[in-house]
Amino acid sequence: MNPSAKGWIAKFGHIIKDQPQPYSTFEVLYNSLRLNGFVYGFNSNLPQSVKKSFDYSPDEIAKINLINALYYTFAISKPENDYSDFSKDLLSFYKTLEFQNKSIWKRLTGGMDKGGKLEMLITERVQIGENMFARSFQKSIANALLFVDVLTFKAYIERNVEVKTYAADLENIIINISFNAGSHISKHGNDDLGKKYSALFKESYFFSRSKTGVNKENKKFFDELTDAEKRYLIDLTCAICYSDYDFSEVDKTFVSNLVREMKMDEIMGLESMNVIEQFYAQNKKLKKQVSGSNPVFNFYDNSSVYIVKLIQRNKSRIVKEVQHSKELMSLIGKSRKRALTIEEQKKIQVLLLDILKTIPSFAIFILPGGAILLPLFAKILPNLLPSSFDDNKI
């Protein structure tokens, strides 16, 4: 099977057609995907259902892992259905999730069969080598954490959720917890990753000061998470805390608090820590990659650079729009001197979004999940446009 050639989706269906079901439950499937690194965002190992027939690149492995995870999620939930039903449901799912990107669907209307359409969609989803902000924010996070697609598809076929809302909510919780977990890393070392997470977390007025970083807006969704979704969040947290290849007492306490807030058995946190240690022990070469190639760990750097470029390119337009809002000018000025109140924080969010909606280049902020970047925008803006926020200007 060659994931870079036409027909590979159909070939995958042919390969698994006569195979016995290797995963009796979703939990068994999840554990397999966790051990091969897919759950953590790494693409170095193939699933057990696919034999290695080429020297696959990371993006090809990601494609195989993604279609394998999606198919067996479907097969476990709907054992009476066949591969054709899976292809139909998956195409419908991605059409709903990706509908905002009309250019994709224009390319899918040229007489292409279901397999061809899915191949194009999977390729669009898996673009590991590209800058994560070359595409929409929501899509970039899903590319960094492809397992979000799997959980969203599972919720779609089992609970008929509104997929864009579900994916955006889950992604926001992931970023919340990830940033807060990162802030704990810097407390017991000079880990650069921890400092990057902590810097953004401290500037963010969307995150509560809870021990897990789950804000009130996400709390209702957080309480309604399934066990599979909670397990994923705990595993992701452990992966971040283990970025320096050790779990300190601070890390263990953080994980324990998260497990407790999720109302899960404490043994789940211990098991998650054991599995990530086992994963790195079996994949020692990944230690060199963990701070450089994992898209989650590059989030802060990529977003900072991207927003700086956006502000610089649209400097005159931003100044004009901001200066028209005396209230926003006042709030940004206050934020440079003291911490804003909760009411002021919410107000500045609304005012910033109103302005960004008028500038096409900043459409990223109004896409699902895009608001997570607003704290970074609010932090960078005064520094790049100092004359507009000069308290001593005459």
XYZ file of C-alpha atoms in Angstrom:
394
model
C 0.000 0.000 0.000
C 1.421 3.366 -1.078
C -0.312 6.303 0.699
C 1.212 8.761 -1.771
C -0.354 7.108 -4.828
C -3.928 7.099 -6.091
C -6.080 4.232 -4.859
C -4.499 3.697 -1.453
C -7.787 4.134 0.448
C -9.360 1.349 -1.620
C -6.230 -0.766 -1.083
C -6.519 -0.274 2.665
C -10.116 -1.503 2.493
C -8.965 -4.549 0.535
C -6.212 -5.316 3.069
C -8.444 -5.202 6.131
C -11.451 -6.895 4.465
C -10.335 -10.447 5.199
C -8.546 -9.699 8.458
C -10.080 -10.622 11.801
C -11.050 -7.625 13.925
C -7.819 -6.850 15.847
C -9.517 -4.528 18.334
C -12.368 -5.891 20.433
C -13.190 -2.503 21.963
C -12.317 1.155 21.444
C -10.142 0.955 24.544
C -8.037 -1.769 22.913
C -7.738 0.341 19.746
C -6.789 3.387 21.796
C -4.086 1.526 23.701
C -2.601 0.345 20.414
C -2.566 3.886 18.999
C -1.037 5.159 22.206
C 1.795 2.642 22.134
C 2.697 3.490 18.540
C 2.754 7.234 19.338
C -0.205 8.377 17.247
C -2.153 9.555 20.307
C 0.810 11.734 21.337
C 1.171 13.316 17.899
C 4.133 11.234 16.701
C 4.116 9.326 13.437
C 6.938 6.828 13.534
C 5.167 3.465 13.865
C 2.521 1.684 11.783
C -0.634 0.141 13.262
C -0.554 -3.615 13.812
C -3.146 -4.176 11.071
C -0.805 -2.883 8.330
C 2.401 -4.614 7.268
C 5.327 -2.429 6.256
C 5.747 -2.681 2.488
C 7.662 0.582 1.916
C 10.058 2.826 3.767
C 7.265 5.201 4.738
C 7.742 8.906 5.438
C 6.183 10.446 8.600
C 3.271 11.941 6.661
C 2.543 8.578 5.009
C 2.570 6.862 8.397
C 0.239 9.580 9.698
C -2.194 8.912 6.836
C -2.186 5.177 7.532
C -2.600 5.649 11.276
C -5.436 8.112 10.770
C -7.464 6.012 8.314
C -6.810 2.898 10.417
C -8.005 4.634 13.601
C -11.065 6.090 11.875
C -12.056 2.799 10.246
C -11.765 0.650 13.362
C -13.553 3.291 15.427
C -16.408 2.922 12.937
C -16.180 -0.886 12.853
C -16.357 -1.120 16.646
C -19.345 1.234 16.833
C -21.181 -0.216 13.824
C -20.084 -3.852 13.383
C -23.027 -4.597 11.089
C -21.847 -2.051 8.496
C -19.193 -2.540 5.803
C -16.269 -0.547 4.382
C -18.494 1.196 1.856
C -20.709 2.464 4.686
C -17.587 3.660 6.495
C -16.391 5.588 3.432
C -19.796 7.218 3.045
C -20.023 8.260 6.712
C -16.421 9.471 6.835
C -16.892 11.596 3.724
C -20.027 13.133 5.233
C -18.153 13.766 8.481
C -15.246 15.560 6.832
C -17.570 17.509 4.594
C -19.242 18.893 7.704
C -15.980 19.480 9.558
C -14.215 21.095 6.607
C -17.134 22.921 5.005
C -15.554 26.304 5.729
C -12.815 25.479 3.202
C -14.797 25.785 -0.006
C -11.736 25.410 -2.242
C -11.386 21.780 -1.164
C -14.942 20.956 -2.149
C -14.560 22.608 -5.539
C -11.733 20.169 -6.234
C -13.881 17.263 -5.065
C -16.679 17.806 -7.560
C -14.877 16.588 -10.661
C -16.322 13.098 -10.914
C -14.030 11.690 -8.235
C -15.192 8.519 -6.455
C -15.527 8.254 -2.663
C -12.051 6.774 -2.294
C -10.453 9.565 -4.299
C -12.279 12.215 -2.314
C -11.204 10.660 0.963
C -7.601 10.451 -0.231
C -7.607 14.177 -0.954
C -9.216 14.955 2.393
C -6.788 12.803 4.362
C -3.893 14.462 2.530
C -5.328 17.861 3.453
C -5.586 16.806 7.081
C -2.049 15.424 7.236
C 0.414 18.144 6.306
C 3.108 17.632 8.881
C 5.879 19.493 7.111
C 3.957 22.714 6.577
C 3.830 25.749 8.822
C 0.849 25.116 11.042
C -0.566 28.587 10.443
C -0.569 28.302 6.652
C -4.107 27.037 7.132
C -6.984 27.860 9.469
C -6.393 27.645 13.206
C -8.885 24.867 13.830
C -7.404 22.743 11.070
C -3.845 23.353 12.204
C -4.540 22.084 15.697
C -6.261 18.983 14.306
C -3.159 18.381 12.169
C -0.992 18.673 15.253
C -3.295 16.334 17.138
C -4.865 14.071 14.565
C -6.467 11.964 17.247
C -8.952 14.812 17.721
C -10.391 13.742 14.358
C -10.855 10.221 15.699
C -12.665 11.312 18.856
C -14.830 13.740 16.894
C -15.730 11.043 14.351
C -16.591 8.666 17.194
C -18.891 11.262 18.753
C -20.396 11.968 15.317
C -21.383 8.357 14.541
C -22.416 7.455 18.086
C -23.997 10.648 19.418
C -24.623 12.697 16.273
C -22.830 15.735 17.722
C -22.367 19.016 15.849
C -18.841 18.236 14.710
C -17.365 21.714 14.324
C -18.570 22.793 17.750
C -17.422 19.536 19.343
C -13.950 19.684 17.742
C -13.489 23.349 18.666
C -14.540 22.709 22.281
C -12.225 19.721 22.605
C -9.323 21.612 21.032
C -9.846 24.539 23.390
C -9.748 22.243 26.416
C -6.572 20.615 25.070
C -4.854 23.984 24.676
C -6.056 25.118 28.111
C -4.676 22.040 29.843
C -1.527 21.984 27.695
C -0.597 25.565 28.518
C -1.204 25.067 32.211
C 0.720 21.780 32.260
C 3.583 23.577 30.553
C 3.578 26.270 33.215
C 4.284 23.586 35.828
C 7.279 22.298 33.862
C 9.198 25.540 34.342
C 8.816 25.314 38.124
C 11.365 22.521 38.444
C 13.969 23.334 35.839
C 15.009 25.616 33.018
C 12.961 23.790 30.448
C 12.386 26.171 27.554
C 9.123 24.511 26.583
C 7.683 25.066 30.037
C 8.632 28.735 29.956
C 6.950 29.202 26.585
C 3.722 27.610 27.764
C 3.858 29.526 31.032
C 4.390 32.876 29.315
C 1.244 32.558 27.251
C -0.767 31.058 30.083
C 0.017 33.968 32.406
C -1.103 36.492 29.794
C -4.322 34.678 29.057
C -7.567 36.018 30.445
C -9.465 33.007 29.099
C -7.923 30.541 31.502
C -9.046 30.192 35.087
C -6.422 29.929 37.804
C -7.565 26.416 38.605
C -5.069 23.617 39.076
C -5.916 22.117 35.703
C -6.507 25.193 33.573
C -10.085 24.307 32.646
C -11.974 27.577 32.291
C -15.593 28.181 33.182
C -16.642 28.441 29.536
C -15.388 24.904 28.917
C -16.485 23.515 32.281
C -19.882 22.222 31.111
C -18.310 20.462 28.126
C -15.531 19.176 30.377
C -18.056 17.591 32.740
C -19.757 15.828 29.832
C -16.618 14.216 28.417
C -16.651 10.461 27.885
C -14.091 8.213 29.554
C -12.234 7.907 26.227
C -11.966 11.679 25.894
C -10.820 12.069 29.497
C -8.198 9.367 29.033
C -6.856 11.177 25.976
C -6.561 14.479 27.850
C -4.770 12.779 30.732
C -2.347 11.033 28.355
C -1.644 14.285 26.535
C -0.980 16.020 29.839
C 1.458 13.275 30.849
C 3.256 13.608 27.506
C 3.757 17.335 28.089
C 4.879 16.894 31.696
C 7.357 14.240 30.524
C 9.081 16.588 28.070
C 12.235 16.474 30.211
C 11.962 12.657 30.507
C 11.094 12.622 34.177
C 8.021 13.090 36.360
C 8.757 15.377 39.298
C 6.515 15.566 42.343
C 5.034 18.747 40.834
C 4.164 16.851 37.653
C 2.624 13.978 39.580
C 0.530 16.358 41.664
C -0.678 18.172 38.554
C -1.714 14.922 36.869
C -3.367 13.703 40.061
C -5.378 16.933 40.363
C -6.503 16.652 36.748
C -7.618 13.043 37.230
C -9.499 14.016 40.378
C -11.251 16.936 38.671
C -12.309 14.577 35.894
C -13.729 12.245 38.556
C -11.663 9.349 37.261
C -9.878 6.604 39.181
C -6.464 7.761 40.405
C -4.869 4.668 38.894
C -5.539 6.138 35.429
C -3.017 8.916 36.044
C -0.391 6.459 37.237
C -1.031 4.206 34.246
C -0.738 7.145 31.820
C 2.614 8.132 33.285
C 3.855 4.550 33.015
C 2.791 4.291 29.371
C 4.537 7.492 28.248
C 7.717 6.320 30.007
C 7.398 2.978 28.229
C 6.810 4.714 24.902
C 10.018 6.744 25.117
C 11.989 3.758 26.381
C 10.976 1.866 23.236
C 11.459 4.868 20.927
C 14.643 6.494 22.199
C 15.272 8.345 18.957
C 12.137 10.415 19.591
C 13.816 12.149 22.520
C 15.701 14.246 19.993
C 12.451 15.140 18.259
C 10.201 15.893 21.222
C 10.989 19.605 21.484
C 11.489 20.176 17.776
C 9.030 18.253 15.625
C 5.958 17.727 17.788
C 3.491 20.402 16.610
C 2.029 20.850 20.085
C 5.406 21.867 21.473
C 5.910 24.364 18.628
C 2.534 26.028 19.147
C 3.775 29.038 21.096
C 6.668 29.805 18.719
C 4.570 29.415 15.578
C 1.663 31.466 16.871
C 3.900 34.287 18.135
C 5.706 34.625 14.818
C 2.483 34.436 12.853
C 0.649 37.076 14.899
C 3.645 39.427 14.826
C 3.662 39.220 11.026
C -0.080 39.853 10.852
C 0.184 42.928 13.071
C 3.151 44.328 11.156
C 1.474 43.840 7.776
C -1.737 45.458 8.953
C -0.229 48.067 11.264
C -1.921 51.161 9.852
C -5.332 49.489 9.664
C -5.067 48.193 13.235
C -4.019 51.585 14.629
C -6.914 53.245 12.847
C -9.466 50.748 14.164
C -8.073 50.670 17.716
C -7.930 54.465 17.983
C -11.619 54.620 17.091
C -12.354 52.690 20.284
C -11.490 54.820 23.297
C -12.657 52.063 25.621
C -10.285 49.520 24.080
C -7.389 51.991 24.171
C -8.075 52.591 27.841
C -8.276 48.891 28.693
C -5.067 48.011 26.844
C -3.341 50.878 28.623
C -4.563 49.593 31.985
C -3.417 46.055 31.167
C 0.162 47.308 30.914
C 0.043 48.594 34.491
C -2.087 46.068 36.357
C -4.061 42.853 36.012
C -7.470 43.466 34.503
C -10.602 42.430 36.349
C -12.709 39.562 35.001
C -15.241 42.060 33.634
C -12.481 44.073 31.940
C -10.967 40.914 30.485
C -14.270 39.867 28.937
C -14.823 43.380 27.606
C -11.430 43.571 25.945
C -12.104 40.200 24.309
C -15.354 41.462 22.798
C -13.796 44.744 21.637
C -10.785 43.025 20.075
C -12.965 40.533 18.217
C -15.150 43.352 16.873
C -12.062 45.020 15.416
C -10.498 41.840 14.053
C -13.724 40.953 12.243
C -13.260 44.077 10.105
C -9.777 43.031 8.924
C -9.797 40.038 6.509
C -6.249 38.972 7.416
C -7.377 38.301 10.976
C -10.191 35.915 10.076
C -8.238 33.212 11.924
C -9.443 34.686 15.223
C -13.124 34.160 14.460
C -12.780 30.545 13.311
C -13.667 27.805 15.802
C -10.869 27.694 18.355
C -9.247 30.882 17.085
C -10.128 32.957 20.130
C -7.447 31.074 22.056
C -4.904 33.354 20.319
C -6.463 36.603 21.559
C -4.380 36.793 24.765
C -1.209 36.564 22.703
C -2.522 39.228 20.324
C -3.372 41.547 23.235
C 0.104 41.036 24.684
C 2.007 41.659 21.444
C -0.058 44.574 20.126
C 1.164 47.321 22.524
C 4.797 46.262 22.096
C 4.669 46.482 18.298
C 2.665 49.705 18.259
C 4.262 51.555 21.206
C 3.416 55.073 20.064
C -0.289 54.273 20.125
C -0.121 53.246 23.787
C 2.456 55.742 25.059
C 1.246 57.072 28.390
C 3.669 60.013 28.141
C 2.783 61.018 24.595
C 2.303 64.798 24.243
